[in-house]
Short mmCIF file of C-alpha atoms in Angstrom, two decimals:
data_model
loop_
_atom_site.label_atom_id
_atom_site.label_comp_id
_atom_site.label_asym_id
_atom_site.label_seq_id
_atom_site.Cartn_x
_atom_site.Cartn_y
_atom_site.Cartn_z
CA UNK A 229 9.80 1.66 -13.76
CA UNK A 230 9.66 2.50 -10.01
CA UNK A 231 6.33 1.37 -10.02
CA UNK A 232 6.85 -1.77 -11.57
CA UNK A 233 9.90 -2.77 -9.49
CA UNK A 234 7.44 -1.96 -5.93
CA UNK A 235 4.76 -4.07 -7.23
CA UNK A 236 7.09 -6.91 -8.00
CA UNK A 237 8.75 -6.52 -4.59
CA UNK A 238 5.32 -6.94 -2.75
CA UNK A 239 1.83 -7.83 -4.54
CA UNK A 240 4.08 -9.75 -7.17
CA UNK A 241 6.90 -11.27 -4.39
CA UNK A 242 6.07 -15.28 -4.40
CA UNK A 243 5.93 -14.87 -8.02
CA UNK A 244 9.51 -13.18 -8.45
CA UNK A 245 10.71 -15.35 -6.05
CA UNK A 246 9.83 -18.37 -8.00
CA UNK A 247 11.23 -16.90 -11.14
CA UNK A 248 14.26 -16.40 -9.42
CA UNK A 249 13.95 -20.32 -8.38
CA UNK A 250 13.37 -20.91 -12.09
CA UNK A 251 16.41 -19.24 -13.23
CA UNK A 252 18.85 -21.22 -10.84
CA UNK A 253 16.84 -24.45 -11.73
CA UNK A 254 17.14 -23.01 -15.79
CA UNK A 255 21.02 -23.75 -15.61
CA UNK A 256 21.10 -27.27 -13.76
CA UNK A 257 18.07 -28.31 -16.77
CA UNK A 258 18.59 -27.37 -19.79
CA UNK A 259 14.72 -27.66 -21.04
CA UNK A 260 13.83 -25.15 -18.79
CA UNK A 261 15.87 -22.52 -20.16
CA UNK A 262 13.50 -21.50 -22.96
CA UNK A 263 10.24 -21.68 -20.03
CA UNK A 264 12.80 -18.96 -17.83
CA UNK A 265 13.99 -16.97 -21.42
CA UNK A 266 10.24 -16.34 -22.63
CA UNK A 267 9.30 -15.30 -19.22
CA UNK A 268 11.14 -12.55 -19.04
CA UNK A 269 10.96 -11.35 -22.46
CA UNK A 270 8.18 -8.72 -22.02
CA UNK A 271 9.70 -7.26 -19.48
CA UNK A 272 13.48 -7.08 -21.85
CA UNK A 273 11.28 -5.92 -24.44
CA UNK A 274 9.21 -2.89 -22.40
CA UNK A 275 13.12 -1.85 -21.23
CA UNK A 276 14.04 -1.05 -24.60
CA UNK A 277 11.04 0.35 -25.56
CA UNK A 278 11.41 2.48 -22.33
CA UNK A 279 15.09 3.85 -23.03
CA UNK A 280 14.08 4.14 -26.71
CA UNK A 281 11.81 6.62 -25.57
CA UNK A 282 13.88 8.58 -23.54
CA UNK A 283 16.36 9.07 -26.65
CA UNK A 284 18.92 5.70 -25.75
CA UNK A 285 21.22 5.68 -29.25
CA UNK A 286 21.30 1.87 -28.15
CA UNK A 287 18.25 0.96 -26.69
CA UNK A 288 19.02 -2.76 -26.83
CA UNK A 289 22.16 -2.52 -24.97
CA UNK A 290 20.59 -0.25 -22.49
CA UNK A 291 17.46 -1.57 -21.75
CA UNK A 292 19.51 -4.64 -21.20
CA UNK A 293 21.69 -2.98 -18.32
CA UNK A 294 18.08 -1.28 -16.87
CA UNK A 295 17.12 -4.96 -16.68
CA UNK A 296 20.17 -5.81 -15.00
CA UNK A 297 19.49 -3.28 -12.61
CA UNK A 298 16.17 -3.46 -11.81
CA UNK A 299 16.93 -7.43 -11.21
CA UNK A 300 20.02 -6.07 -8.91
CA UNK A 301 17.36 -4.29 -6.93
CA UNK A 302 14.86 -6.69 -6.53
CA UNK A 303 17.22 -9.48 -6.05
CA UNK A 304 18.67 -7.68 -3.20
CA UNK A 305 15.52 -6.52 -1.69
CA UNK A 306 14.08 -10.10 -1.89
CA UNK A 307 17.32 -12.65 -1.41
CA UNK A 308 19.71 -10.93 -0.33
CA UNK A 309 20.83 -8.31 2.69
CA UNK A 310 19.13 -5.37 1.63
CA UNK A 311 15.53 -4.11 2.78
CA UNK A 312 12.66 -4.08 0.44
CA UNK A 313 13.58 0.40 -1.19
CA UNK A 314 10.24 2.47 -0.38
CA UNK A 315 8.92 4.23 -3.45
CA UNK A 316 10.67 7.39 -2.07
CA UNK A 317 14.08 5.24 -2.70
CA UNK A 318 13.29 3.60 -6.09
CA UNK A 319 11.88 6.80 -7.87
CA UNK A 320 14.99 8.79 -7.37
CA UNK A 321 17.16 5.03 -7.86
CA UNK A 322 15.94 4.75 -10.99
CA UNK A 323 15.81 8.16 -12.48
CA UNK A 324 19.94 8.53 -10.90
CA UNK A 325 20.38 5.41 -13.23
CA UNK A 326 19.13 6.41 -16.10
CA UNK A 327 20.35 9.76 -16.15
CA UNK A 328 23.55 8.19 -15.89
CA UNK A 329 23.08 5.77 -18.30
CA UNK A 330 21.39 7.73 -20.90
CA UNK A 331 23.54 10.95 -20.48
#
């Protein structure tokens, strides 16, 4: 997951950015709702599938919150006040969160 929120944060940063765009654009136009929805759904589904794994007894509701967080993060990093987290930062981030999380 740290891995996947770096690359997003730099190789994939125009591209998150724009989805980002799309989102705020999403709630002023209502038929771009379902273009914003089904482009985030992989990465909703690989979250559950991901705190399935590591023994979530609601892996729905908590790969919804990892989501939330790993938007937090990026969101931050990329429009917001924060810097863009080094790997060094987002492996322990990450692993603090779902420890938490998951118990």
């Amino acid at each position: 997951m740290a891995g996947l929120l770096r690359l997003q944060l730099t190789e994939g940063r125009r591209r998150t950015l724009a989805r980002y765009e799309l989102a705020l654009e999403a709630n002023r136009r209502p038929e771009l709702r379902a273009v914003y929805d089904a482009s985030g759904a992989a990465f909703r589904r690989a979250a559950v599938v991901l705190v399935a794994g590591a023994g979530s007894p609601d892996p729905v509701r908590h790969g919804r919150m990892l989501v939330a967080f790993a938007e937090g993060v990026m969101f931050d990093a990329l429009a917001g006040a924060g810097d863009d987290p080094t790997p060094e930062e987002l492996r322990p981030a990450v692993a603090e969160f779902l420890r938490g999380m998951l118990g």
